[in-house]
Short mmCIF file of C-alpha atoms and ligand atoms in Angstrom, two decimals:
data_model
loop_
_atom_site.label_atom_id
_atom_site.label_comp_id
_atom_site.label_asym_id
_atom_site.label_seq_id
_atom_site.Cartn_x
_atom_site.Cartn_y
_atom_site.Cartn_z
CA UNK A 28 120.01 95.81 196.77
CA UNK A 29 123.26 93.89 196.17
CA UNK A 30 123.63 91.53 193.18
CA UNK A 31 123.62 88.63 195.68
CA UNK A 32 120.34 89.79 197.22
CA UNK A 33 118.91 90.22 193.74
CA UNK A 34 119.72 86.61 192.89
CA UNK A 35 118.33 85.35 196.18
CA UNK A 36 114.97 87.08 195.69
CA UNK A 37 112.01 84.79 194.94
CA UNK A 38 108.26 85.19 194.61
CA UNK A 39 107.63 83.72 198.06
CA UNK A 40 109.02 86.95 199.56
CA UNK A 41 106.60 89.03 197.47
CA UNK A 42 103.64 86.84 198.45
CA UNK A 43 102.96 88.25 201.91
CA UNK A 44 100.15 86.87 204.02
CA UNK A 45 96.76 88.39 203.23
CA UNK A 46 97.56 89.20 199.60
CA UNK A 47 96.11 87.45 196.57
CA UNK A 48 99.18 85.45 195.56
CA UNK A 49 100.08 85.87 191.90
CA UNK A 50 103.79 85.75 192.72
CA UNK A 51 104.34 82.04 193.40
CA UNK A 52 103.62 79.59 190.60
CA UNK A 53 102.44 76.55 192.54
CA UNK A 54 99.19 75.05 191.16
CA UNK A 55 96.16 76.17 193.17
CA UNK A 56 94.49 73.55 195.38
CA UNK A 57 97.52 71.29 195.64
CA UNK A 58 98.65 68.82 196.83
CA UNK A 59 95.53 66.87 195.80
CA UNK A 60 93.81 64.84 198.50
CA UNK A 61 94.90 61.49 197.03
CA UNK A 62 98.53 62.60 197.20
CA UNK A 63 98.18 63.91 200.75
CA UNK A 64 96.86 60.47 201.75
CA UNK A 65 99.75 58.67 200.08
CA UNK A 66 102.24 60.90 201.86
CA UNK A 67 100.52 60.55 205.23
CA UNK A 68 100.89 56.76 205.00
CA UNK A 69 104.67 56.83 204.53
CA UNK A 70 106.84 54.98 207.05
CA UNK A 71 109.34 57.52 208.39
CA UNK A 72 111.07 55.44 211.05
CA UNK A 73 113.34 53.90 208.39
CA UNK A 74 116.09 55.55 206.38
CA UNK A 75 114.85 56.45 202.90
CA UNK A 76 115.73 54.15 199.97
CA UNK A 77 115.48 55.81 196.52
CA UNK A 78 115.35 52.54 194.52
CA UNK A 79 111.59 52.46 193.81
CA UNK A 80 111.35 56.20 193.16
CA UNK A 81 114.27 56.04 190.77
CA UNK A 82 112.67 53.14 188.88
CA UNK A 83 109.32 54.93 188.69
CA UNK A 84 110.85 58.15 187.35
CA UNK A 85 112.96 56.22 184.86
CA UNK A 86 109.86 54.42 183.55
CA UNK A 87 107.94 57.72 183.34
CA UNK A 88 110.61 59.23 181.10
CA UNK A 89 111.57 56.00 179.27
CA UNK A 90 115.06 56.14 180.72
CA UNK A 91 117.20 53.67 182.66
CA UNK A 92 117.31 53.95 186.48
CA UNK A 93 121.06 54.67 186.24
CA UNK A 94 120.12 57.86 184.37
CA UNK A 95 118.04 59.27 187.25
CA UNK A 96 119.05 60.99 190.49
CA UNK A 97 116.39 62.14 192.96
CA UNK A 98 117.36 65.41 194.61
CA UNK A 99 116.21 67.62 197.45
CA UNK A 100 114.23 69.80 195.04
CA UNK A 101 115.58 71.09 191.73
CA UNK A 102 117.54 73.55 193.86
CA UNK A 103 119.80 70.76 195.13
CA UNK A 104 120.33 69.58 191.55
CA UNK A 105 121.77 73.00 190.71
CA UNK A 106 124.05 72.87 193.74
CA UNK A 107 125.35 69.42 192.77
CA UNK A 108 125.98 70.54 189.20
CA UNK A 109 127.84 73.62 190.40
CA UNK A 110 130.05 71.52 192.65
CA UNK A 111 130.67 68.46 190.50
CA UNK A 112 130.95 69.76 186.94
CA UNK A 113 134.28 71.34 185.99
CA UNK A 114 133.80 74.47 183.92
CA UNK A 115 136.13 77.10 182.47
CA UNK A 116 133.31 79.07 180.86
CA UNK A 117 129.92 78.53 182.48
CA UNK A 118 127.09 80.40 180.76
CA UNK A 119 123.64 81.31 182.01
CA UNK A 120 120.95 82.11 179.47
CA UNK A 121 118.95 84.96 181.01
CA UNK A 122 116.44 86.13 182.01
CA UNK A 123 115.86 82.94 183.97
CA UNK A 124 115.39 81.51 187.45
CA UNK A 125 118.33 82.61 189.59
CA UNK A 126 119.13 79.54 191.73
CA UNK A 127 121.37 77.90 189.10
CA UNK A 128 123.44 81.08 188.99
CA UNK A 129 123.59 81.25 192.78
CA UNK A 130 124.83 77.66 192.83
CA UNK A 131 127.57 78.43 190.31
CA UNK A 132 128.66 81.54 192.17
CA UNK A 133 128.77 79.58 195.46
CA UNK A 134 130.94 76.97 193.74
CA UNK A 135 133.39 79.66 192.61
CA UNK A 136 132.25 79.46 188.96
CA UNK A 137 130.45 82.73 188.26
CA UNK A 138 128.78 82.39 184.85
CA UNK A 139 128.86 84.67 181.85
CA UNK A 140 125.39 85.99 180.94
CA UNK A 141 123.79 85.52 177.55
CA UNK A 142 120.82 87.86 177.76
CA UNK A 143 117.92 87.21 175.41
CA UNK A 144 115.79 90.17 174.36
CA UNK A 145 112.12 90.00 173.52
CA UNK A 146 110.67 87.70 172.15
CA UNK A 147 113.09 85.84 174.51
CA UNK A 148 113.44 82.81 172.21
CA UNK A 149 116.78 81.02 172.33
CA UNK A 150 119.20 81.72 169.51
CA UNK A 151 121.88 79.03 169.95
CA UNK A 152 124.47 81.14 168.09
CA UNK A 153 124.43 83.63 170.99
CA UNK A 154 126.06 81.04 173.26
CA UNK A 155 129.87 81.21 172.96
CA UNK A 156 131.39 78.16 171.24
CA UNK A 157 133.78 77.56 174.13
CA UNK A 158 131.06 77.56 176.82
CA UNK A 159 131.51 74.23 178.61
CA UNK A 160 128.55 74.45 181.02
CA UNK A 161 125.29 76.05 179.82
CA UNK A 162 122.07 76.56 181.81
CA UNK A 163 118.77 77.28 180.10
CA UNK A 164 115.15 77.02 181.30
CA UNK A 165 112.35 75.40 179.26
CA UNK A 166 109.74 76.72 179.53
CA UNK A 167 111.64 79.61 181.07
CA UNK A 168 110.87 81.36 184.31
CA UNK A 169 110.11 84.35 184.14
CA UNK A 170 109.47 84.78 180.39
CA UNK A 171 107.11 81.74 180.10
CA UNK A 172 108.69 81.14 176.67
CA UNK A 173 109.10 77.55 175.45
CA UNK A 174 112.23 77.16 173.35
CA UNK A 175 112.04 74.71 170.43
CA UNK A 176 113.74 71.42 171.29
CA UNK A 177 115.83 71.79 168.13
CA UNK A 178 117.33 75.06 169.40
CA UNK A 179 118.37 73.27 172.60
CA UNK A 180 119.67 70.28 170.66
CA UNK A 181 121.87 72.68 168.70
CA UNK A 182 123.56 73.65 171.98
CA UNK A 183 124.63 70.11 172.92
CA UNK A 184 128.14 68.97 172.00
CA UNK A 185 130.97 66.85 173.35
CA UNK A 186 132.94 68.69 176.03
CA UNK A 187 129.92 70.73 177.15
CA UNK A 188 127.38 70.05 179.88
CA UNK A 189 123.99 71.41 178.81
CA UNK A 190 121.54 71.80 181.68
CA UNK A 191 117.89 72.27 180.74
CA UNK A 192 115.73 73.29 183.70
CA UNK A 193 112.34 71.70 183.00
CA UNK A 194 110.74 72.58 186.35
CA UNK A 195 107.61 73.68 184.44
CA UNK A 196 107.68 71.12 181.60
CA UNK A 197 104.74 69.16 183.02
CA UNK A 198 102.57 72.30 182.60
CA UNK A 199 102.99 72.05 178.81
CA UNK A 200 100.50 69.87 176.90
CA UNK A 201 102.17 66.57 175.93
CA UNK A 202 105.33 68.05 177.46
CA UNK A 203 106.30 69.01 173.94
CA UNK A 204 109.82 70.38 173.43
CA UNK A 205 110.91 68.42 176.53
CA UNK A 206 114.27 66.66 176.27
CA UNK A 207 113.60 64.42 179.29
CA UNK A 208 113.64 61.27 177.15
CA UNK A 209 116.60 62.29 174.95
CA UNK A 210 119.56 59.93 175.29
CA UNK A 211 121.32 60.96 172.08
CA UNK A 212 122.67 64.35 173.20
CA UNK A 213 126.17 64.50 174.68
CA UNK A 214 126.39 66.20 178.06
CA UNK A 215 122.62 66.75 178.42
CA UNK A 216 121.20 67.15 181.92
CA UNK A 217 117.46 67.66 182.39
CA UNK A 218 116.34 69.01 185.77
CA UNK A 219 112.75 68.41 186.86
CA UNK A 220 110.70 69.37 189.91
CA UNK A 221 107.48 68.21 191.54
CA UNK A 222 107.08 71.57 193.29
CA UNK A 223 104.77 73.40 190.91
CA UNK A 224 102.21 70.95 189.60
CA UNK A 225 101.89 68.96 192.81
CA UNK A 226 102.15 71.70 195.44
CA UNK A 227 105.18 70.18 197.15
CA UNK A 228 107.39 73.27 197.55
CA UNK A 229 107.86 72.52 201.24
CA UNK A 230 108.67 68.83 200.74
CA UNK A 231 111.61 69.44 198.34
CA UNK A 232 111.22 66.99 195.46
CA UNK A 233 113.22 67.21 192.25
CA UNK A 234 115.37 65.00 190.06
CA UNK A 235 118.00 64.95 187.35
CA UNK A 236 118.12 62.95 184.13
CA UNK A 237 121.57 62.47 182.58
CA UNK A 238 124.06 59.88 181.36
CA UNK A 239 124.98 57.27 184.01
CA UNK A 240 128.58 58.50 184.45
CA UNK A 241 127.43 62.03 185.24
CA UNK A 242 124.66 60.76 187.51
CA UNK A 243 127.28 58.77 189.44
CA UNK A 244 129.50 61.87 189.79
CA UNK A 245 126.59 64.01 191.00
CA UNK A 246 125.42 61.29 193.40
CA UNK A 247 128.91 61.19 194.91
CA UNK A 248 128.62 64.92 195.67
CA UNK A 249 125.21 64.47 197.33
CA UNK A 250 124.67 64.01 201.07
CA UNK A 251 123.42 60.56 201.98
CA UNK A 252 119.57 60.39 202.26
CA UNK A 253 119.17 63.81 200.59
CA UNK A 254 115.75 62.80 199.28
CA UNK A 255 113.46 62.05 202.21
CA UNK A 256 110.93 59.20 202.41
CA UNK A 257 107.90 61.42 201.66
CA UNK A 258 109.64 62.97 198.67
CA UNK A 259 110.47 59.51 197.34
CA UNK A 260 106.85 58.40 197.73
CA UNK A 261 105.79 61.54 195.85
CA UNK A 262 108.09 60.54 192.97
CA UNK A 263 106.42 57.13 192.78
CA UNK A 264 102.88 58.51 193.13
CA UNK A 265 103.31 61.37 190.64
CA UNK A 266 104.78 59.03 188.01
CA UNK A 267 101.66 56.83 187.97
CA UNK A 268 99.23 57.09 185.01
CA UNK A 269 96.53 58.70 187.16
CA UNK A 270 98.94 61.50 188.10
CA UNK A 271 100.31 62.08 184.62
CA UNK A 272 96.71 62.21 183.35
CA UNK A 273 95.86 64.80 186.03
CA UNK A 274 98.90 66.86 185.05
CA UNK A 275 97.92 66.63 181.38
CA UNK A 276 94.41 67.87 182.19
CA UNK A 277 95.86 70.75 184.20
CA UNK A 278 98.13 71.68 181.31
CA UNK A 279 95.13 71.78 178.94
CA UNK A 280 92.98 73.84 181.34
CA UNK A 281 95.89 76.14 182.04
CA UNK A 282 96.25 77.05 178.35
CA UNK A 283 92.66 78.33 178.29
CA UNK A 284 92.95 80.32 181.52
CA UNK A 285 96.32 81.77 180.48
CA UNK A 286 94.90 83.00 177.17
CA UNK A 287 92.04 84.64 179.09
CA UNK A 288 94.44 86.44 181.44
CA UNK A 289 96.71 87.48 178.56
CA UNK A 290 93.76 89.00 176.68
CA UNK A 291 92.52 90.82 179.77
CA UNK A 292 95.93 92.32 180.54
CA UNK A 293 96.73 93.19 176.91
CA UNK A 294 93.51 95.21 176.76
CA UNK A 295 94.89 97.66 179.35
CA UNK A 296 96.42 100.71 177.63
CA UNK A 297 100.23 100.62 177.79
CA UNK A 298 100.38 97.06 179.15
CA UNK A 299 102.23 94.48 177.09
CA UNK A 300 102.20 90.70 177.55
CA UNK A 301 105.12 88.66 176.22
CA UNK A 302 103.83 86.33 173.49
CA UNK A 303 104.13 82.57 173.37
CA UNK A 304 103.58 81.86 177.07
CA UNK A 305 103.74 78.15 177.92
CA UNK A 306 104.13 78.13 181.71
CA UNK A 307 101.57 78.93 184.44
CA UNK A 308 102.52 82.63 184.43
CA UNK A 309 102.85 85.62 182.12
CA UNK A 310 105.65 88.12 181.80
CA UNK A 311 104.14 91.58 181.57
CA UNK A 312 105.54 95.03 180.84
CA UNK A 313 103.67 97.93 182.37
CA UNK A 314 103.89 101.68 181.74
CA UNK A 315 104.45 102.23 185.46
CA UNK A 316 107.78 101.22 187.04
CA UNK A 317 107.62 99.20 190.27
CA UNK A 318 103.89 98.65 189.84
CA UNK A 319 104.20 95.71 192.25
CA UNK A 320 104.25 98.25 195.10
CA UNK A 321 100.87 99.96 194.47
CA UNK A 322 99.45 96.54 193.53
CA UNK A 323 100.52 95.27 196.94
CA UNK A 324 98.64 98.16 198.56
CA UNK A 325 95.60 97.03 196.59
CA UNK A 326 95.85 93.44 197.83
CA UNK A 327 97.84 91.67 195.09
CA UNK A 328 101.27 90.06 195.19
CA UNK A 329 102.96 89.86 191.81
CA UNK A 330 106.59 88.93 191.19
CA UNK A 331 108.72 92.01 190.65
CA UNK A 332 110.76 91.76 187.45
CA UNK A 333 113.71 93.98 188.26
CA UNK A 334 115.75 91.29 190.04
CA UNK A 335 116.02 89.21 186.84
CA UNK A 336 119.06 89.95 184.65
CA UNK A 337 117.79 91.46 181.39
CA UNK A 338 114.57 92.85 182.86
CA UNK A 339 113.89 96.08 184.72
CA UNK A 340 111.40 97.76 187.08
CA UNK A 341 108.70 97.96 184.41
CA UNK A 342 108.34 94.16 184.26
CA UNK A 343 106.21 91.91 186.44
CA UNK A 344 105.47 88.18 186.38
CA UNK A 345 101.86 87.21 187.03
CA UNK A 346 100.62 83.70 187.88
CA UNK A 347 97.60 82.30 186.04
CA UNK A 348 94.78 81.49 188.46
CA UNK A 349 91.04 81.08 188.03
CA UNK A 350 89.08 83.32 185.69
CA UNK A 351 87.46 85.38 188.46
CA UNK A 352 90.87 86.10 190.02
CA UNK A 353 92.26 87.06 186.60
CA UNK A 354 89.34 89.41 185.91
CA UNK A 355 89.61 91.11 189.29
CA UNK A 356 93.37 91.46 188.92
CA UNK A 357 93.13 92.93 185.41
CA UNK A 358 90.63 95.51 186.71
CA UNK A 359 92.97 96.39 189.58
CA UNK A 360 95.99 96.70 187.31
CA UNK A 361 94.02 98.92 184.90
CA UNK A 362 92.94 101.21 187.75
CA UNK A 363 96.45 101.31 189.23
CA UNK A 364 98.08 102.19 185.92
CA UNK A 365 95.49 104.90 185.32
CA UNK A 366 95.63 106.44 188.81
CA UNK A 367 99.39 106.28 189.35
CA UNK A 368 100.64 107.27 185.87
C1 PLP B 616 112.46 77.48 186.77
C2 PLP B 616 112.57 76.90 188.14
N1 PLP B 616 113.40 75.88 188.36
C3 PLP B 616 113.52 75.33 189.58
C4 PLP B 616 112.80 75.81 190.64
C5 PLP B 616 113.02 75.21 192.00
O1 PLP B 616 112.37 74.03 192.12
P1 PLP B 616 112.42 73.22 193.50
O2 PLP B 616 111.35 73.76 194.37
O3 PLP B 616 112.20 71.81 193.06
O4 PLP B 616 113.78 73.43 194.08
C6 PLP B 616 111.92 76.86 190.47
C7 PLP B 616 111.15 77.39 191.63
O5 PLP B 616 110.71 78.50 191.64
C8 PLP B 616 111.81 77.41 189.19
O6 PLP B 616 110.99 78.44 188.97
#
């Protein structure tokens, strides 16, 4: 496996048809029916106009419309940042989602790695002072760790672009530690996505929040009509109070189900669950390397951990689902570890 292939690997490859999917972190049962109906009613004969979506997202995050750019998924936001932000020393805080790094590499700006060790909580002093473009996830994929907002604030400074990937922030009760509304931090960019909570991975819906000058520069690097009409309608719909209330309820329910799964997995001899999980998945260390392979033979897709910088073959990432799925999975992992060790 080349480093490029490693970076390009995502859970959707692990989640083969017929397996119980614990590899992809999209909320089960989404998109909800009300959202499907809104999308089905969208007029697609016209070119898309992002004005209403931009206003709705700005209001949701108490920002100005000039501070919002709707993108073709968070993935496009990373590409635009890679292309439009000059950087002598880009830095990637790992382990984290690999698309930002792929975008930087594609733009000829391969980043230096700052690799956090367990408990995987950000120590701002680990980031070199002269780093002028820093990417960090909050909560982070794959560790599920939520960094304190103050640790992120300590990274912001004039002359540096600080990108906080908040693709999972709406899975956190009250979105605490989110910097989406922060307008006082120089160079701050917050990246958000509608993929996970709303089940819109295939629609491609994300956005950026940043100072107006940077938004204008990123918009200039973006293809015209990058955000399609359905994606724009999703931005409006998912910013409405009914949607934010639904997301808040999901975040609360998720915390209970995640604790249940963490307890069940931690009870297996030799299995260790990273503490402080805040996202809809757990990072798990197992006594058996490449356990994702025998688990696949037993009907489960989990995300292999070895492609993430800083992790190795004894790590897996496991999505939180319903209690019965968690119980059955824990039993299967226990049996696999016992039989294959
Ligand atoms: C941390 C993180 N950021 C961003 C993304 C990509 O989001 P989108 O589907 O909006 O491109 C993902 C998807 O897996 C992710 O895990």
